[in-house]
PDB file of C-alpha atoms in Angstrom:
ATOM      1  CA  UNK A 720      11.153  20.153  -3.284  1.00 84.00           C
ATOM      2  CA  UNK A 721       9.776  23.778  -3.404  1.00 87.00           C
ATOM      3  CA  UNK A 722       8.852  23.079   0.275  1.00 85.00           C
ATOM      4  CA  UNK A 723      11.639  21.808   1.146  1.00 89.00           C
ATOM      5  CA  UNK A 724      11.183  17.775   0.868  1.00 90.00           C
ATOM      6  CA  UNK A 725      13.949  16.051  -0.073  1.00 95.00           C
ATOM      7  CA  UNK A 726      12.687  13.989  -2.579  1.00 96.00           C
ATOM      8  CA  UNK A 727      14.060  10.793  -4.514  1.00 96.00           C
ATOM      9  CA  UNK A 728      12.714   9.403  -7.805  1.00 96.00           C
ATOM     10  CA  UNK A 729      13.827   5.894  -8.498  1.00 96.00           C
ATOM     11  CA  UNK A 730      12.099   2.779  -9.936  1.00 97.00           C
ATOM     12  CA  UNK A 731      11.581  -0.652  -7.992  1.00 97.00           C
ATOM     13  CA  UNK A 732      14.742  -1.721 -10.494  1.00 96.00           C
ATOM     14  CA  UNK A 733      16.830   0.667  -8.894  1.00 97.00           C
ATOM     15  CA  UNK A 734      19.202  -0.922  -6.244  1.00 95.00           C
ATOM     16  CA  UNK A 735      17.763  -4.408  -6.618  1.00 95.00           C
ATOM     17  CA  UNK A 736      14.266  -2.659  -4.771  1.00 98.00           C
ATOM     18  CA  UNK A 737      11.762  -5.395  -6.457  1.00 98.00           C
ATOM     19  CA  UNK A 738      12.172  -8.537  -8.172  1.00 97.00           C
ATOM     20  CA  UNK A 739       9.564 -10.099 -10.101  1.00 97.00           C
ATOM     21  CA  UNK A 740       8.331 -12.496 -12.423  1.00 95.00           C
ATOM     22  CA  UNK A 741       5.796 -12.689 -15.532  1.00 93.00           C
ATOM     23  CA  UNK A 742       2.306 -12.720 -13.774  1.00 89.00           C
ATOM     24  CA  UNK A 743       1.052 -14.620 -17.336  1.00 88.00           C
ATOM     25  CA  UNK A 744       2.436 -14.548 -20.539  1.00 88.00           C
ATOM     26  CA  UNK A 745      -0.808 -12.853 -22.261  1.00 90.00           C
ATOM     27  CA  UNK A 746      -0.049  -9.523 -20.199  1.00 90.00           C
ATOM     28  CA  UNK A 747       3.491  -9.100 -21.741  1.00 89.00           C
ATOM     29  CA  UNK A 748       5.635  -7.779 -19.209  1.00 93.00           C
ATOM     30  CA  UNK A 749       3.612  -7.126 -16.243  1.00 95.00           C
ATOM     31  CA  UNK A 750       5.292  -8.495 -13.367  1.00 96.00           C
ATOM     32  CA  UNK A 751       4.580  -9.721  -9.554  1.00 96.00           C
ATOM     33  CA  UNK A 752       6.841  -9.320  -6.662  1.00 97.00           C
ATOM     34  CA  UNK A 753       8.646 -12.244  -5.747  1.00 97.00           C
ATOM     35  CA  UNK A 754      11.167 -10.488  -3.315  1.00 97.00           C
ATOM     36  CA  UNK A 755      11.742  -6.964  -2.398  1.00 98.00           C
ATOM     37  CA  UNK A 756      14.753  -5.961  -0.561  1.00 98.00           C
ATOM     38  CA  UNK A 757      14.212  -2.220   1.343  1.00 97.00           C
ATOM     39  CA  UNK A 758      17.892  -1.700   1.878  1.00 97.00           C
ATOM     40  CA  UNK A 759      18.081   1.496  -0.433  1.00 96.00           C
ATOM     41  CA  UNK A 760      14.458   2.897   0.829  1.00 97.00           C
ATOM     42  CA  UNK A 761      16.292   2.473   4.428  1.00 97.00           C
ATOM     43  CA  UNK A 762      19.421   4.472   3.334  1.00 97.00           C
ATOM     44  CA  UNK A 763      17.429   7.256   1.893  1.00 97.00           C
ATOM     45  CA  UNK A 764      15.069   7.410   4.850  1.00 97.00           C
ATOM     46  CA  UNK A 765      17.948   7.350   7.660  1.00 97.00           C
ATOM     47  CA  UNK A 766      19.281  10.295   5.935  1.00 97.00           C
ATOM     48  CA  UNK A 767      15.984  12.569   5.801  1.00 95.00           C
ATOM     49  CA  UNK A 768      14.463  11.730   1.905  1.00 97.00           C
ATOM     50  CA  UNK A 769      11.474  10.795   1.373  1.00 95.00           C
ATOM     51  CA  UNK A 770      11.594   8.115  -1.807  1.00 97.00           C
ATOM     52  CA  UNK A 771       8.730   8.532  -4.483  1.00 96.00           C
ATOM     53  CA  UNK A 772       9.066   4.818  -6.334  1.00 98.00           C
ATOM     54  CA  UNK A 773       7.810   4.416  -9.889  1.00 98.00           C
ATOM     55  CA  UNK A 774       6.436   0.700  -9.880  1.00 98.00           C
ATOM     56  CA  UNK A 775       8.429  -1.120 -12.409  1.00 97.00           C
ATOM     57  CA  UNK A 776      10.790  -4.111 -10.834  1.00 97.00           C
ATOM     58  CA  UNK A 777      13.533  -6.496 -12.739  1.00 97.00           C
ATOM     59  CA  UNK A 778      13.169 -10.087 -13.486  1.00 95.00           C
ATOM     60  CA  UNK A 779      13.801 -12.953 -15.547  1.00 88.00           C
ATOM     61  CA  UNK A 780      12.321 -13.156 -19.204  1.00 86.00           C
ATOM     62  CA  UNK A 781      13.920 -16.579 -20.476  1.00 86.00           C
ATOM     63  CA  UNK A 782      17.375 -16.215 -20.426  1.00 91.00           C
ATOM     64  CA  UNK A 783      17.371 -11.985 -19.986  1.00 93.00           C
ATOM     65  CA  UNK A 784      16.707 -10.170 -16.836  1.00 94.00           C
ATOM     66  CA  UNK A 785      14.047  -7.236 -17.966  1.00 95.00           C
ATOM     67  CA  UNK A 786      12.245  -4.275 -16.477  1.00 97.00           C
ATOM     68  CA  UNK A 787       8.424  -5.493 -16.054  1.00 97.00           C
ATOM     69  CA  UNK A 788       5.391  -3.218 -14.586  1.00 97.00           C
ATOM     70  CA  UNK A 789       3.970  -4.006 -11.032  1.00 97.00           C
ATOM     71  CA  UNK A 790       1.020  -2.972 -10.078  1.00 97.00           C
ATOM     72  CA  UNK A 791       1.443   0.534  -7.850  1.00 98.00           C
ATOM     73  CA  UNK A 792      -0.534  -0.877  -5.276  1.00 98.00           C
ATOM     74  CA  UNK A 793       0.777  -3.770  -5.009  1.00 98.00           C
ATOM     75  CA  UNK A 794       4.216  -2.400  -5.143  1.00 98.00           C
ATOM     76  CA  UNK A 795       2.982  -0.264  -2.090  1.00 98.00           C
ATOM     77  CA  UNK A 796       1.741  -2.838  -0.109  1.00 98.00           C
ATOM     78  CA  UNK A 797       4.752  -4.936  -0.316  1.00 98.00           C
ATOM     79  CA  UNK A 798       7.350  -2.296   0.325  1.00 98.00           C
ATOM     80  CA  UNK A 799       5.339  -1.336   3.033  1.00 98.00           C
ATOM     81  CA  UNK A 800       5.622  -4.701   4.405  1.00 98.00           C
ATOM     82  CA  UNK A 801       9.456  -5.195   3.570  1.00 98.00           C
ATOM     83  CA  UNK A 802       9.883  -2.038   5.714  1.00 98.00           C
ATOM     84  CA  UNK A 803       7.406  -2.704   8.515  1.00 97.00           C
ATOM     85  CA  UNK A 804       6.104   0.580   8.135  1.00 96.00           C
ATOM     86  CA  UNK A 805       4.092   2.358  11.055  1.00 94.00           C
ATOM     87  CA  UNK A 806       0.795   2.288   8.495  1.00 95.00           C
ATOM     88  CA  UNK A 807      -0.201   1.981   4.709  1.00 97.00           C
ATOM     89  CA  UNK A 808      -2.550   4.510   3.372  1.00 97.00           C
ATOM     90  CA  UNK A 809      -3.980   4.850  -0.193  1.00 97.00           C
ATOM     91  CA  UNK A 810      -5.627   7.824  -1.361  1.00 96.00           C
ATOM     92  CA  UNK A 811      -8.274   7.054  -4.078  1.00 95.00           C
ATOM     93  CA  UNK A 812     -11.332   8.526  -5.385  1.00 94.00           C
ATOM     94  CA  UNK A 813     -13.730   6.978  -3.389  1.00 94.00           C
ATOM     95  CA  UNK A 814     -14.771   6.877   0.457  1.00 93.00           C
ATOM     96  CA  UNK A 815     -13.816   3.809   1.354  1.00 95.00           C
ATOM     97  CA  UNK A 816     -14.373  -0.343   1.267  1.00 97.00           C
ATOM     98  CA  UNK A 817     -18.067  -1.021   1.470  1.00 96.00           C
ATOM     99  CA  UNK A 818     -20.289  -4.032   1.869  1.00 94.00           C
ATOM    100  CA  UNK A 819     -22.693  -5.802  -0.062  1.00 92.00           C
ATOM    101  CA  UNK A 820     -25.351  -3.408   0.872  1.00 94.00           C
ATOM    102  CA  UNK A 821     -23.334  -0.142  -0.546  1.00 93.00           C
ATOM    103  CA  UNK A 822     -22.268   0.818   3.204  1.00 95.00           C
ATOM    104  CA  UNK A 823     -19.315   2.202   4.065  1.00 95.00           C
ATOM    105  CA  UNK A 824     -17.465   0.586   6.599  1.00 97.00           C
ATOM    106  CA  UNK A 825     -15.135   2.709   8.423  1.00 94.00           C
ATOM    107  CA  UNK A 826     -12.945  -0.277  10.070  1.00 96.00           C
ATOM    108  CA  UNK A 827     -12.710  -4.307   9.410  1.00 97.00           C
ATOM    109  CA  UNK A 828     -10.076  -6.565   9.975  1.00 97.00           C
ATOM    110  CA  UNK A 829      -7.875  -9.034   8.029  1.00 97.00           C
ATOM    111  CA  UNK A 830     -11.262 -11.700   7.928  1.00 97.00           C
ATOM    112  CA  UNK A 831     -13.875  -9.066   6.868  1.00 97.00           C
ATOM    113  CA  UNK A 832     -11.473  -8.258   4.135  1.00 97.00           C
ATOM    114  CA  UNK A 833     -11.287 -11.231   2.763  1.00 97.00           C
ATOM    115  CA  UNK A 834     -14.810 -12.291   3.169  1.00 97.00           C
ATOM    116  CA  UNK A 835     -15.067  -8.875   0.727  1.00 97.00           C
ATOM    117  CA  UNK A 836     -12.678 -10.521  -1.658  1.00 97.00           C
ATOM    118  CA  UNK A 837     -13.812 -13.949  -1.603  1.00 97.00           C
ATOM    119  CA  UNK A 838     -17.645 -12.584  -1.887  1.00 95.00           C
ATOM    120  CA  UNK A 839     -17.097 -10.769  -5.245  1.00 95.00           C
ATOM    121  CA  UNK A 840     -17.989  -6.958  -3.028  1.00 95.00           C
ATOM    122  CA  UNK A 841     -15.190  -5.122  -3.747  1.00 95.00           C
ATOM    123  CA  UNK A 842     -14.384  -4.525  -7.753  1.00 94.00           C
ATOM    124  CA  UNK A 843     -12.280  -3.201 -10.097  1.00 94.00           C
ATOM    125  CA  UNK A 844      -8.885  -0.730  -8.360  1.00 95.00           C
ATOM    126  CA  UNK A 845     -10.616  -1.643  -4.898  1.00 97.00           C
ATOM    127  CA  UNK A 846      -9.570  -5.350  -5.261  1.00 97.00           C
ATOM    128  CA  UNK A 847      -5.572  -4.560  -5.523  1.00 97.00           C
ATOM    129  CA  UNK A 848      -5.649  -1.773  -3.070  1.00 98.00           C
ATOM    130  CA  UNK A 849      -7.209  -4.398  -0.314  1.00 98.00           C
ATOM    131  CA  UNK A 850      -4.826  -7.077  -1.186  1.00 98.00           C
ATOM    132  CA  UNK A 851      -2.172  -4.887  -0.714  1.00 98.00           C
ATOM    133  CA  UNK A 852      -3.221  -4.134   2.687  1.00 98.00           C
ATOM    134  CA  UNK A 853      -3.384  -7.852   3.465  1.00 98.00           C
ATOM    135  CA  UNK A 854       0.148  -8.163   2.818  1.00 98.00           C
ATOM    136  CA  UNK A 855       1.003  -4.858   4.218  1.00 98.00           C
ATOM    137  CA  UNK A 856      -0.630  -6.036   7.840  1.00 98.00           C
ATOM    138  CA  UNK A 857       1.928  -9.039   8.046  1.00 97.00           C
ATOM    139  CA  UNK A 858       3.937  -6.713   9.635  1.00 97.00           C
ATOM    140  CA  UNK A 859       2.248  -3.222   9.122  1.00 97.00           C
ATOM    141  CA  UNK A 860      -0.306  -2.545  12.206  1.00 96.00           C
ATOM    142  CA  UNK A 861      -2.707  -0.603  10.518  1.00 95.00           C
ATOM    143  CA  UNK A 862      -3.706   0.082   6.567  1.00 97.00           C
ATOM    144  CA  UNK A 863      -6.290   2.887   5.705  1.00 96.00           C
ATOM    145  CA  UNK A 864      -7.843   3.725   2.568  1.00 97.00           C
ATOM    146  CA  UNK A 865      -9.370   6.639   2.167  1.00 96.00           C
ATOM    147  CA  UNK A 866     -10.846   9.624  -0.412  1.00 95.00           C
ATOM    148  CA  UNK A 867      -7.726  11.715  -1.705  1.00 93.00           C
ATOM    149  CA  UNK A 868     -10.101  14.422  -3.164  1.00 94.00           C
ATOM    150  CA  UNK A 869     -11.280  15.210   0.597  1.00 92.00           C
ATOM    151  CA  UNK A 870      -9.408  18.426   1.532  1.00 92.00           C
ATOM    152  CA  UNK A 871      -6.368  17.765   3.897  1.00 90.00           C
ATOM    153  CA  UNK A 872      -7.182  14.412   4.474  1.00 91.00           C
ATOM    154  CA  UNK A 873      -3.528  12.675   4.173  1.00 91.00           C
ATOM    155  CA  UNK A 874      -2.230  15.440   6.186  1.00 90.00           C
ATOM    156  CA  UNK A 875      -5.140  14.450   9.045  1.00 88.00           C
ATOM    157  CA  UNK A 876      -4.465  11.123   8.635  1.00 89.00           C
ATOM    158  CA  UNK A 877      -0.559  10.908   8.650  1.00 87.00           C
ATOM    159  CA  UNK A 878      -0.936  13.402  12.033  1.00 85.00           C
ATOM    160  CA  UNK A 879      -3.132  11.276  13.924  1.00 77.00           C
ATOM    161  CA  UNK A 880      -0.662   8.944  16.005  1.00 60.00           C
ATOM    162  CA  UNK A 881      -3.543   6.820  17.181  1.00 56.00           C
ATOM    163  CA  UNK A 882      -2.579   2.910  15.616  1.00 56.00           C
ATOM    164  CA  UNK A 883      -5.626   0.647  16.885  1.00 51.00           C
ATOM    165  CA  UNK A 884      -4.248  -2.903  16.981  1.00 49.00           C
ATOM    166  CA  UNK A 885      -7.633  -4.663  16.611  1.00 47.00           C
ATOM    167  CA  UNK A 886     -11.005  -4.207  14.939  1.00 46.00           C
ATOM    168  CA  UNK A 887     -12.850  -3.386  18.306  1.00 49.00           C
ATOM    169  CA  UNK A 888     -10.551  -0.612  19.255  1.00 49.00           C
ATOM    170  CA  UNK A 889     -12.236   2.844  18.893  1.00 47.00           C
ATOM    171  CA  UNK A 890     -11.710   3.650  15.244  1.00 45.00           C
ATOM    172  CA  UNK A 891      -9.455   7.305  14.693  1.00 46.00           C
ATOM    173  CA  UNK A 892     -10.480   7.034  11.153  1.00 42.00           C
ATOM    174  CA  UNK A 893     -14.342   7.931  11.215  1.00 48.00           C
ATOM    175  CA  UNK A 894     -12.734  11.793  11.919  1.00 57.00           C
ATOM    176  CA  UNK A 895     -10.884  11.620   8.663  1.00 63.00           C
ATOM    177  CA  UNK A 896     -13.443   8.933   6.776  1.00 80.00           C
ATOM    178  CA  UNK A 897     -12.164   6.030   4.687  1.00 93.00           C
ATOM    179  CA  UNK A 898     -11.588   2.603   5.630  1.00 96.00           C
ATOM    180  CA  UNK A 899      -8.980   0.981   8.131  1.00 95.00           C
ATOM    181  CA  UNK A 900      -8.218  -2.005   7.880  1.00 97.00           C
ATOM    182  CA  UNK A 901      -6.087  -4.022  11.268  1.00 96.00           C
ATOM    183  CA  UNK A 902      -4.903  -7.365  11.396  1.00 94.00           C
ATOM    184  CA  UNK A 903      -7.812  -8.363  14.180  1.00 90.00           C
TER     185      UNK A 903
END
C-alpha cells in the first residue's frame, strides 16, 4: 500500500472463492478444493487490486458448512488455474526441482514432473508446490519455481514476457534460475 498497490486481504471463504472438503478425518479440518469459483478475484483485478488470499475455504462438516485450511500451494495452483493465469510462480527457499542425482533442472514438462513425483525425488514442501503446477498448467502455460531469497528475482521473473509453450523451447528462466515447468 505504501507504494501504492491496491491491495485486498480476503480468505478463500470470502465470496464463495474455494470450496472444500475434509482431506481425512485424522487432520481435523484441513480441507481440499473441490471447486473454486474466481468471480470475486476477477472483480478486484478488472478494477486495478491486486488480491492477497489467506488459504482457508468453506465446506461441509456433517450437517454444518465450516471454514477448513487448504494448503497455500495448493490454493495457488488452483486459483491460478480457475483464472487461466498468464503463469504460476512460487518463491521458496531453494533453487529449484532437482533430479535424482541432486541436479538442478532449470525446465521439464508435465511428464518429467511426474516421473519426479511418482519416483519419490522431490520431498517434503517441494511435493505440493509441483502438484500445484500440474493443475495450474491445465490451463496456465507456464509454472516456475524459483529461490525467493535471490535478490530481485520475482521482479525479473514477472518482467520477462517470454512464455515457452514446450519443454524444448529456449528456457528464459536459466537468467533468473529456478525451475519451469510447461505442459510439453
Amino acid at each position: 500500500q505504501a507504494l501504492k498497490g491496491k491491495a485486498v486481504g480476503l480468505s478463500g471463504a470470502d465470496g464463495n472463492l474455494l470450496w472444500a472438503t475434509i482431506k481425512s478425518p485424522e487432520l481435523g479440518y484441513v480441507g481440499e478444493i473441490i471447486a473454486v469459483d474466481p468471480t470475486p478475484l476477477r472483480l478486484l483485478l478488472e478494477k486495478g487490486y491486486m488480491p492477497v488470499i489467506a488459504p482457508v475455504g468453506i465446506g461441509s462438516v456433517g450437517d454444518r458448512i465450516m471454514l477448513l485450511n487448504i494448503n497455500g500451494d495448493a490454493a495457488a495452483g488452483e486459483i491460478a488455474a480457475a483464472l487461466s493465469a498468464d503463469r504460476l510462480i512460487f518463491l521458496t527457499d531453494v533453487d529449484g526441482i532437482y533430479d535424482d542425482s541432486g541436479k538442478m533442472l532449470s525446465k521439464i514438462n508435465v511428464a518429467d514432473a511426474e516421473k519426479i513425483l511418482a519416483a519419490g525425488t522431490a520431498s517434503g514442501g517441494m511435493i505440493p508446490k509441483i502438484e500445484a503446477c500440474l493443475k495450474a498448467l491445465t490451463t496456465v502455460p507456464i509454472a516456475r519455481i524459483i529461490n525467493g531469497k535471490v535478490p530481485h528475482a520475482l521482479l525479473k521473473v514477472i518482467a520477462s514476457s517470454e512464455i515457452p509453450r514446450s519443454s524444448s523451447e529456449q528456457a528464459p528462466q536459466s537468467q533468473f534460475g529456478g525451475t519451469t515447468i510447461v505442459p510439453e
